[in-house]
CSV table of C-alpha atoms and ligand atoms in Angstrom, one decimal:
chain,number,residue,atom,x,y,z
A,1,MET,CA,272.3,19.9,18.8
A,2,ILE,CA,270.6,20.6,22.7
A,3,LEU,CA,272.7,18.8,24.9
A,4,LEU,CA,270.4,17.1,27.7
A,5,ASN,CA,271.4,17.0,31.6
A,6,SER,CA,268.4,16.1,33.2
A,7,GLU,CA,265.1,15.1,32.5
A,8,VAL,CA,262.7,16.4,29.8
A,9,GLY,CA,260.3,18.8,31.7
A,10,ASN,CA,259.2,22.0,31.4
A,11,TYR,CA,262.5,23.4,32.5
A,12,ILE,CA,265.9,21.3,31.2
A,13,ILE,CA,269.5,21.7,31.7
A,14,SER,CA,272.2,21.8,29.5
A,15,ASN,CA,275.8,22.0,30.0
A,16,GLY,CA,275.2,24.0,33.9
A,17,ARG,CA,273.0,26.2,32.3
A,18,LYS,CA,268.2,25.8,33.0
A,19,TYR,CA,266.5,26.7,29.9
A,20,SER,CA,262.4,27.4,30.2
A,21,TYR,CA,261.8,24.3,27.0
A,22,PHE,CA,259.4,23.9,24.4
A,23,ALA,CA,260.6,20.8,22.6
A,24,GLY,CA,260.0,17.3,22.4
A,25,ASN,CA,256.8,15.4,22.8
A,26,ASN,CA,256.2,15.2,26.6
A,27,TYR,CA,253.0,16.9,25.9
A,28,LEU,CA,251.3,15.5,28.6
A,29,GLY,CA,253.8,16.2,31.1
A,30,LEU,CA,254.1,12.6,32.4
A,31,ALA,CA,257.6,11.7,31.4
A,32,GLY,CA,258.8,13.5,34.8
A,33,HIS,CA,255.5,13.1,37.0
A,34,PRO,CA,256.1,11.6,39.7
A,35,GLU,CA,253.8,9.4,40.5
A,36,VAL,CA,255.1,8.1,37.0
A,37,LYS,CA,258.7,8.2,38.4
A,38,ALA,CA,257.9,6.0,41.6
A,39,ALA,CA,256.4,3.0,39.3
A,40,VAL,CA,259.1,2.9,37.7
A,41,ILE,CA,261.7,2.8,40.5
A,42,LYS,CA,259.5,-0.1,42.0
A,43,ALA,CA,259.7,-2.1,39.1
A,44,VAL,CA,263.4,-1.9,38.7
A,45,GLU,CA,263.7,-2.6,42.0
A,46,LYS,CA,261.6,-5.8,41.6
A,47,TYR,CA,262.6,-6.5,37.6
A,48,GLY,CA,265.6,-5.2,36.5
A,49,VAL,CA,266.0,-3.0,34.2
A,50,ASN,CA,265.1,-5.3,30.6
A,51,PHE,CA,263.4,-8.4,29.6
A,52,ALA,CA,265.9,-9.3,27.6
A,53,ALA,CA,263.7,-11.8,25.6
A,54,SER,CA,261.1,-11.8,22.8
A,55,ARG,CA,257.1,-12.3,24.4
A,56,ARG,CA,256.9,-14.9,21.7
A,57,THR,CA,260.4,-17.0,21.8
A,58,THR,CA,261.0,-16.5,25.8
A,59,GLY,CA,257.9,-15.3,27.9
A,60,THR,CA,255.8,-12.1,29.4
A,61,ALA,CA,256.1,-10.3,32.4
A,62,ASP,CA,252.6,-9.9,34.1
A,63,LEU,CA,253.2,-6.0,33.6
A,64,HIS,CA,253.1,-6.3,29.9
A,65,LEU,CA,250.0,-8.1,30.4
A,66,GLU,CA,248.9,-5.4,33.0
A,67,LEU,CA,249.5,-2.5,30.1
A,68,GLU,CA,248.3,-4.7,27.5
A,69,GLY,CA,244.9,-4.8,29.9
A,70,ALA,CA,244.7,-0.7,30.9
A,71,LEU,CA,245.6,0.1,27.3
A,72,ALA,CA,242.2,-1.4,26.3
A,73,ALA,CA,240.2,-0.4,28.9
A,74,PHE,CA,241.4,2.9,27.7
A,75,LYS,CA,240.2,3.1,24.4
A,76,GLY,CA,237.2,0.9,24.8
A,77,GLU,CA,238.9,-1.9,22.8
A,78,GLU,CA,238.9,-5.7,23.5
A,79,ASP,CA,242.5,-6.3,23.7
A,80,ALA,CA,246.2,-4.5,23.0
A,81,VAL,CA,249.7,-5.2,21.8
A,82,VAL,CA,252.1,-3.5,23.2
A,83,PHE,CA,256.0,-4.0,21.5
A,84,ALA,CA,258.7,-1.9,21.1
A,85,SER,CA,258.2,1.2,19.9
A,86,GLY,CA,255.5,3.4,17.8
A,87,TYR,CA,257.8,3.2,14.7
A,88,GLN,CA,257.4,-0.6,14.7
A,89,GLY,CA,253.3,0.0,14.9
A,90,ASN,CA,253.0,0.7,10.7
A,91,SER,CA,255.2,-1.4,10.1
A,92,ILE,CA,253.0,-4.5,11.9
A,93,ILE,CA,250.1,-3.0,10.8
A,94,LEU,CA,251.0,-3.3,6.8
A,95,GLU,CA,252.5,-6.5,8.0
A,96,ILE,CA,249.0,-7.8,9.1
A,97,LEU,CA,246.7,-6.6,7.0
A,98,LYS,CA,248.3,-7.9,3.6
A,99,GLY,CA,246.1,-10.0,1.5
A,100,SER,CA,243.4,-7.2,2.4
A,101,TYR,CA,245.0,-4.6,-0.5
A,102,SER,CA,246.8,-3.9,-3.2
A,103,THR,CA,247.2,-0.5,-3.2
A,104,VAL,CA,248.5,2.1,-0.9
A,105,PHE,CA,248.2,5.6,-0.6
A,106,ILE,CA,249.8,7.9,1.4
A,107,ASP,CA,249.7,11.7,3.2
A,108,GLN,CA,252.6,13.6,0.7
A,109,SER,CA,253.6,14.3,4.0
A,110,ALA,CA,253.3,11.1,5.8
A,111,HIS,CA,256.1,10.3,8.7
A,112,ALA,CA,258.9,8.2,7.6
A,113,SER,CA,258.1,5.3,9.9
A,114,ILE,CA,254.9,5.1,7.6
A,115,ILE,CA,256.9,5.2,4.1
A,116,ALA,CA,259.6,3.1,6.0
A,117,ALA,CA,257.0,0.5,6.2
A,118,ILE,CA,255.6,-0.5,2.9
A,119,PRO,CA,255.6,-3.8,2.7
A,120,ALA,CA,258.8,-4.2,-0.8
A,121,ASP,CA,255.8,-6.5,-2.5
A,122,VAL,CA,253.3,-3.8,-2.4
A,123,VAL,CA,252.4,-3.2,-6.1
A,124,LYS,CA,251.0,0.0,-6.2
A,125,VAL,CA,252.0,3.2,-3.9
A,126,MET,CA,250.6,6.6,-4.3
A,127,TYR,CA,251.0,9.9,-2.6
A,128,TYR,CA,247.9,11.7,-2.6
A,129,GLU,CA,248.4,15.7,-2.1
A,130,HIS,CA,249.0,16.5,1.7
A,131,CYS,CA,245.2,16.6,3.6
A,132,ASP,CA,243.6,16.7,0.8
A,133,ALA,CA,240.7,14.3,0.5
A,134,ASP,CA,239.5,15.6,-3.1
A,135,HIS,CA,243.0,14.4,-4.2
A,136,LEU,CA,242.8,10.9,-2.2
A,137,ASP,CA,239.1,10.6,-4.3
A,138,TYR,CA,240.5,10.8,-8.1
A,139,LEU,CA,243.7,8.7,-7.0
A,140,LEU,CA,241.0,6.4,-5.9
A,141,ASP,CA,238.9,6.5,-8.8
A,142,TYR,CA,241.2,6.2,-11.3
A,143,ASN,CA,242.4,3.2,-9.8
A,144,ARG,CA,239.3,1.8,-9.5
A,145,GLY,CA,239.6,-2.1,-8.3
A,146,SER,CA,242.4,-1.6,-6.3
A,147,ASN,CA,241.6,-2.8,-2.7
A,148,PRO,CA,242.7,0.0,-1.4
A,149,LEU,CA,244.2,1.0,2.2
A,150,VAL,CA,245.2,4.4,2.6
A,151,ILE,CA,247.2,5.5,5.4
A,152,THR,CA,248.1,8.8,7.4
A,153,ASP,CA,249.2,10.4,10.8
A,154,GLY,CA,246.5,11.2,12.8
A,155,ILE,CA,248.1,14.6,14.3
A,156,PHE,CA,251.4,16.1,12.1
A,157,ALA,CA,254.3,16.1,14.1
A,158,LEU,CA,255.9,19.0,12.8
A,159,THR,CA,253.1,21.5,11.7
A,160,GLY,CA,250.3,20.1,14.0
A,161,GLU,CA,247.6,19.9,11.7
A,162,ILE,CA,244.8,17.0,11.8
A,163,ALA,CA,244.3,15.1,8.9
A,164,PRO,CA,241.0,15.4,8.0
A,165,LEU,CA,238.8,12.7,8.2
A,166,ASP,CA,236.0,13.7,8.5
A,167,ARG,CA,236.6,13.9,4.9
A,168,ILE,CA,238.9,11.4,4.0
A,169,TYR,CA,236.3,8.8,5.9
A,170,PRO,CA,233.4,9.6,3.3
A,171,VAL,CA,236.1,9.1,0.3
A,172,ILE,CA,237.5,6.1,1.7
A,173,LYS,CA,233.9,4.1,2.5
A,174,LYS,CA,232.8,5.0,-0.9
A,175,HIS,CA,235.9,3.2,-2.3
A,176,ASN,CA,236.1,0.5,-0.1
A,177,GLY,CA,239.1,0.9,1.6
A,178,LEU,CA,240.5,0.2,4.8
A,179,LEU,CA,242.4,3.5,7.1
A,180,VAL,CA,245.7,3.2,8.9
A,181,VAL,CA,246.3,6.4,11.0
A,182,ASP,CA,249.1,6.9,12.8
A,183,ASP,CA,247.9,8.5,15.7
A,184,ALA,CA,251.7,9.1,17.4
A,185,HIS,CA,250.6,12.5,18.6
A,186,SER,CA,247.2,12.0,19.2
A,187,THR,CA,246.4,9.3,21.6
A,188,GLY,CA,245.8,10.8,25.4
A,189,ILE,CA,245.6,14.5,23.4
A,190,LEU,CA,242.6,14.7,20.7
A,191,GLY,CA,238.6,13.3,21.5
A,192,PRO,CA,236.8,13.5,24.4
A,193,THR,CA,238.3,10.9,26.5
A,194,GLY,CA,241.7,11.5,24.7
A,195,LYS,CA,241.6,8.0,22.2
A,196,GLY,CA,242.8,10.3,19.0
A,197,THR,CA,242.0,11.5,16.0
A,198,PRO,CA,239.5,8.6,14.6
A,199,GLU,CA,237.0,10.3,18.4
A,200,HIS,CA,237.9,13.7,17.6
A,201,PHE,CA,236.2,12.8,14.4
A,202,ASN,CA,233.1,10.9,16.1
A,203,LEU,CA,234.0,8.5,13.3
A,204,PRO,CA,231.8,5.6,12.9
A,205,ALA,CA,233.5,2.5,13.5
A,206,ASP,CA,230.8,0.1,11.4
A,207,ASP,CA,231.4,1.4,7.2
A,208,VAL,CA,234.9,1.5,7.0
A,209,LYS,CA,237.5,-0.6,8.7
A,210,ILE,CA,239.7,1.6,10.7
A,211,TYR,CA,243.4,0.7,12.1
A,212,GLN,CA,245.2,3.2,15.0
A,213,THR,CA,248.7,3.1,15.4
A,214,GLU,CA,250.1,4.1,18.3
A,215,THR,CA,252.7,5.3,20.9
A,216,MET,CA,253.1,5.3,24.7
A,217,SER,CA,257.0,8.0,23.9
A,218,LYS,CA,255.0,11.3,23.7
A,219,ALA,CA,251.1,12.3,25.5
A,220,LEU,CA,251.3,9.2,27.9
A,221,GLY,CA,254.4,9.5,29.1
A,222,GLY,CA,256.4,6.0,28.4
A,223,TYR,CA,257.8,4.4,25.9
A,224,GLY,CA,256.6,1.5,23.1
A,225,GLY,CA,254.5,1.5,20.4
A,226,PHE,CA,250.8,0.0,20.8
A,227,ILE,CA,247.7,-1.5,18.8
A,228,THR,CA,244.1,-2.2,20.1
A,229,GLY,CA,241.7,-3.8,19.0
A,230,THR,CA,239.9,-7.3,18.5
A,231,SER,CA,241.6,-10.5,20.9
A,232,SER,CA,241.5,-11.9,17.2
A,233,PHE,CA,243.0,-9.1,15.8
A,234,THR,CA,245.9,-8.5,18.4
A,235,GLY,CA,246.2,-12.4,18.8
A,236,GLN,CA,247.4,-12.5,15.2
A,237,ILE,CA,250.2,-9.9,15.1
A,238,ARG,CA,251.5,-11.8,18.5
A,239,ASP,CA,251.3,-15.1,16.1
A,240,ARG,CA,252.0,-13.6,12.7
A,241,SER,CA,254.0,-10.4,12.8
A,242,ALA,CA,258.2,-10.6,12.2
A,243,THR,CA,258.2,-7.6,13.9
A,244,TYR,CA,257.0,-8.3,17.4
A,245,GLN,CA,258.5,-11.6,17.5
A,246,ALA,CA,261.3,-10.9,16.3
A,247,SER,CA,262.3,-7.7,19.0
A,248,THR,CA,263.1,-7.6,22.6
A,249,ALA,CA,260.0,-6.2,24.5
A,250,LEU,CA,259.3,-3.5,26.2
A,251,PRO,CA,261.5,-3.2,29.7
A,252,PRO,CA,259.7,-3.9,32.3
A,253,PRO,CA,260.1,-0.7,34.6
A,254,ILE,CA,258.7,1.5,30.9
A,255,ALA,CA,255.7,-0.5,30.9
A,256,ALA,CA,255.3,0.7,34.7
A,257,ALA,CA,255.6,3.9,34.0
A,258,GLY,CA,252.7,3.2,30.9
A,259,ILE,CA,250.4,2.0,33.7
A,260,ALA,CA,250.9,5.2,35.9
A,261,SER,CA,250.2,7.2,33.2
A,262,LEU,CA,247.2,6.0,31.5
A,263,ALA,CA,246.0,6.2,35.6
A,264,ILE,CA,246.9,10.0,35.7
A,265,VAL,CA,245.3,10.1,32.0
A,266,ARG,CA,242.0,8.5,32.9
A,267,ASP,CA,241.8,10.6,36.2
A,268,ASN,CA,242.2,14.2,34.8
A,269,PRO,CA,240.7,14.5,31.7
A,270,GLY,CA,241.2,18.3,32.9
A,271,LEU,CA,244.9,17.9,32.0
A,272,ARG,CA,244.4,17.3,28.4
A,273,THR,CA,242.0,20.5,27.9
A,274,ASP,CA,244.4,22.8,30.3
A,275,LEU,CA,247.6,21.9,27.3
A,276,LEU,CA,245.2,22.8,24.5
A,277,ASN,CA,243.8,25.9,25.7
A,278,LYS,CA,247.6,26.9,26.1
A,279,ALA,CA,248.5,26.0,22.9
A,280,TRP,CA,246.0,27.4,21.6
A,281,ARG,CA,247.2,31.0,23.6
A,282,ILE,CA,250.4,30.6,21.8
A,283,ARG,CA,248.7,30.0,18.5
A,284,GLU,CA,246.6,33.3,18.4
A,285,GLU,CA,249.0,35.3,19.8
A,286,VAL,CA,251.7,33.9,17.3
A,287,THR,CA,249.6,34.9,14.3
A,288,SER,CA,248.9,37.9,15.4
A,289,MET,CA,252.6,39.1,15.9
A,290,GLY,CA,252.5,38.3,11.9
A,291,TYR,CA,254.2,35.0,11.3
A,292,GLU,CA,252.7,31.7,9.5
A,293,THR,CA,251.6,29.0,11.3
A,294,SER,CA,249.0,26.1,11.5
A,295,HIS,CA,245.6,26.4,12.9
A,296,TYR,CA,244.5,23.6,14.9
A,297,ARG,CA,243.4,22.8,18.9
A,298,THR,CA,247.0,20.3,19.0
A,299,PRO,CA,250.0,21.1,21.4
A,300,ILE,CA,252.4,21.7,18.8
A,301,ILE,CA,253.0,25.0,16.7
A,302,PRO,CA,255.2,25.7,14.2
A,303,VAL,CA,256.2,29.0,12.9
A,304,ILE,CA,257.1,28.6,9.2
A,305,MET,CA,260.1,30.9,8.1
A,306,ASP,CA,260.4,32.0,4.4
A,307,THR,CA,264.4,30.6,4.7
A,308,ALA,CA,266.2,27.4,7.0
A,309,GLY,CA,269.1,30.5,8.1
A,310,LYS,CA,266.1,32.6,9.7
A,311,ALA,CA,264.3,30.0,11.4
A,312,ASP,CA,267.9,29.4,12.2
A,313,SER,CA,268.4,32.6,13.3
A,314,LEU,CA,265.4,32.9,15.7
A,315,SER,CA,266.0,29.5,17.2
A,316,LEU,CA,269.2,30.7,18.1
A,317,PHE,CA,267.8,34.3,19.9
A,318,LEU,CA,265.9,32.3,21.8
A,319,GLU,CA,268.6,29.6,23.3
A,320,GLU,CA,270.7,33.1,24.0
A,321,LYS,CA,267.9,34.2,26.4
A,322,GLY,CA,267.1,30.4,27.6
A,323,VAL,CA,264.1,29.1,25.7
A,324,ILE,CA,264.3,26.5,23.8
A,325,VAL,CA,262.2,26.7,20.4
A,326,PRO,CA,264.4,23.9,18.0
A,327,SER,CA,264.7,24.6,14.2
A,328,MET,CA,263.5,21.3,12.5
A,329,LYS,CA,265.2,19.1,10.6
A,330,TYR,CA,263.3,16.0,10.0
A,331,PRO,CA,262.8,13.3,7.0
A,332,VAL,CA,260.4,14.2,5.3
A,333,ARG,CA,259.5,14.1,2.3
A,334,LYS,CA,258.7,17.6,1.6
A,335,GLU,CA,260.3,20.3,3.9
A,336,MET,CA,259.4,23.5,5.1
A,337,HIS,CA,261.8,25.9,6.6
A,338,GLN,CA,260.5,26.0,10.7
A,339,LEU,CA,260.4,25.9,14.3
A,340,ARG,CA,258.2,23.6,15.9
A,341,ILE,CA,256.6,25.2,19.6
A,342,ALA,CA,255.6,22.3,21.7
A,343,VAL,CA,253.8,22.9,24.4
A,344,SER,CA,252.9,20.8,27.6
A,345,ALA,CA,250.0,20.9,30.1
A,346,ILE,CA,253.1,21.6,32.7
A,347,HIS,CA,254.1,25.2,30.9
A,348,THR,CA,253.5,27.8,33.3
A,349,ASP,CA,251.9,31.1,32.4
A,350,ASP,CA,255.1,33.2,33.3
A,351,GLN,CA,256.8,30.6,30.7
A,352,ILE,CA,254.2,31.3,27.7
A,353,ASN,CA,254.6,34.5,28.0
A,354,GLN,CA,258.1,34.5,28.2
A,355,LEU,CA,257.9,32.7,25.3
A,356,LEU,CA,255.7,35.1,23.4
A,357,ASP,CA,257.9,38.7,24.7
A,358,LEU,CA,260.5,36.9,23.0
A,359,LEU,CA,258.9,35.4,20.1
A,360,LYS,CA,257.5,39.1,19.1
A,361,LYS,CA,261.0,41.3,20.0
A,362,TRP,CA,262.4,39.0,17.3
A,363,LYS,CA,259.5,39.7,15.2
A,364,LYS,CA,260.1,43.7,15.6
A,365,GLU,CA,263.7,43.7,14.9
A,366,ASN,CA,264.5,41.5,11.9
A,367,GLU,CA,261.0,41.9,10.2
A,368,SER,CA,258.9,45.1,10.9
A,369,ASN,CA,258.7,47.4,8.0
B,1,LIG,C1,254.1,10.0,13.5
B,1,LIG,C2,254.9,9.0,13.8
B,1,LIG,N1,254.6,8.0,14.3
B,1,LIG,C3,255.4,7.3,14.8
B,1,LIG,C4,256.6,7.9,15.6
B,1,LIG,C5,256.9,6.8,16.1
B,1,LIG,O1,257.1,6.8,17.4
B,1,LIG,P1,258.1,6.1,18.7
B,1,LIG,O2,258.6,7.6,18.9
B,1,LIG,O3,257.1,5.8,19.7
B,1,LIG,O4,259.5,5.0,18.0
B,1,LIG,C6,256.7,9.2,15.6
B,1,LIG,C7,257.8,10.0,16.5
B,1,LIG,O5,258.1,9.9,17.0
B,1,LIG,C8,255.8,9.9,14.7
B,1,LIG,O6,255.9,11.4,14.9
């Protein structure tokens, strides 16, 4: 477990040593962006640190409303509702959609927050094989007559794979289902304007109702979850979701971070392309070295090993040379032994070259035949 004594940037300080940092989810480098920091400092002076209340019981800060307006504008939706964490988003959505579905179909490798969100009284939960639209179709056929809701990650947190929504969408349409996409890792990253996985696949919004759960804690350099939609839908969340009503609202300075980050994302579309190009270069070189990885234009590059021991040994080797790439221990149903390279738009060519040289060296010393 790495101890951080600094901000999360492309470098970190740990126990007095500077490390090149390829971990976490600071994809656009906004967590420490000077404009985001300045907005937070200004908001702390005016609002203090904590809101210390549920918005339902107590009131709303003007910054909450400003952030919700900015998120709605970013997503091209009527309204947005923000809440304490992205993790809560899946619970909120399944809570609010109750009554419109009776069976839930989940990707086998879905994030823990999706599995934790299934309401206790849902009659049936089925897991389809990872990213397998044909298996989903088979399960939906087998359960004909149920009101299906399909829920999946947009980008999978560990492997950087993109859920094949282009193939899942027609299957759901055929079975009259609903689609929920947890786009925690895709917001600000995928799609021509960074709206996430549905935009990436250019999915039509009319035949299948698509809901996205999103977070500001990764590409958007702040913290907190959000859901966008019609004002009537966000109104239902505010009026009916216990998760929303019974938890403390985002600290206003964190809302200020979200507002500042969204302005940067809006004004700098090149950040996203730059990030994806850097990640693609690493992915291609990692593949050509003979490592097993996944092949998607996303900022998460797994290095898949056949044993946990090898994954730990490579991670330790990199750490000793001053580069952090964690070996993953994460609560998922289907465990893999892997390192997770997380790329950020602020990584320099020198950092990337160093990482690649070290990966090559380890491979040569440990796995060449
Ligand atoms: C797919 C996915 N959904 C939800 C979350 C939770 O988001 P947050 O950290 O904003 O609570 C995460 C990761 O943290 C995630 O990877």
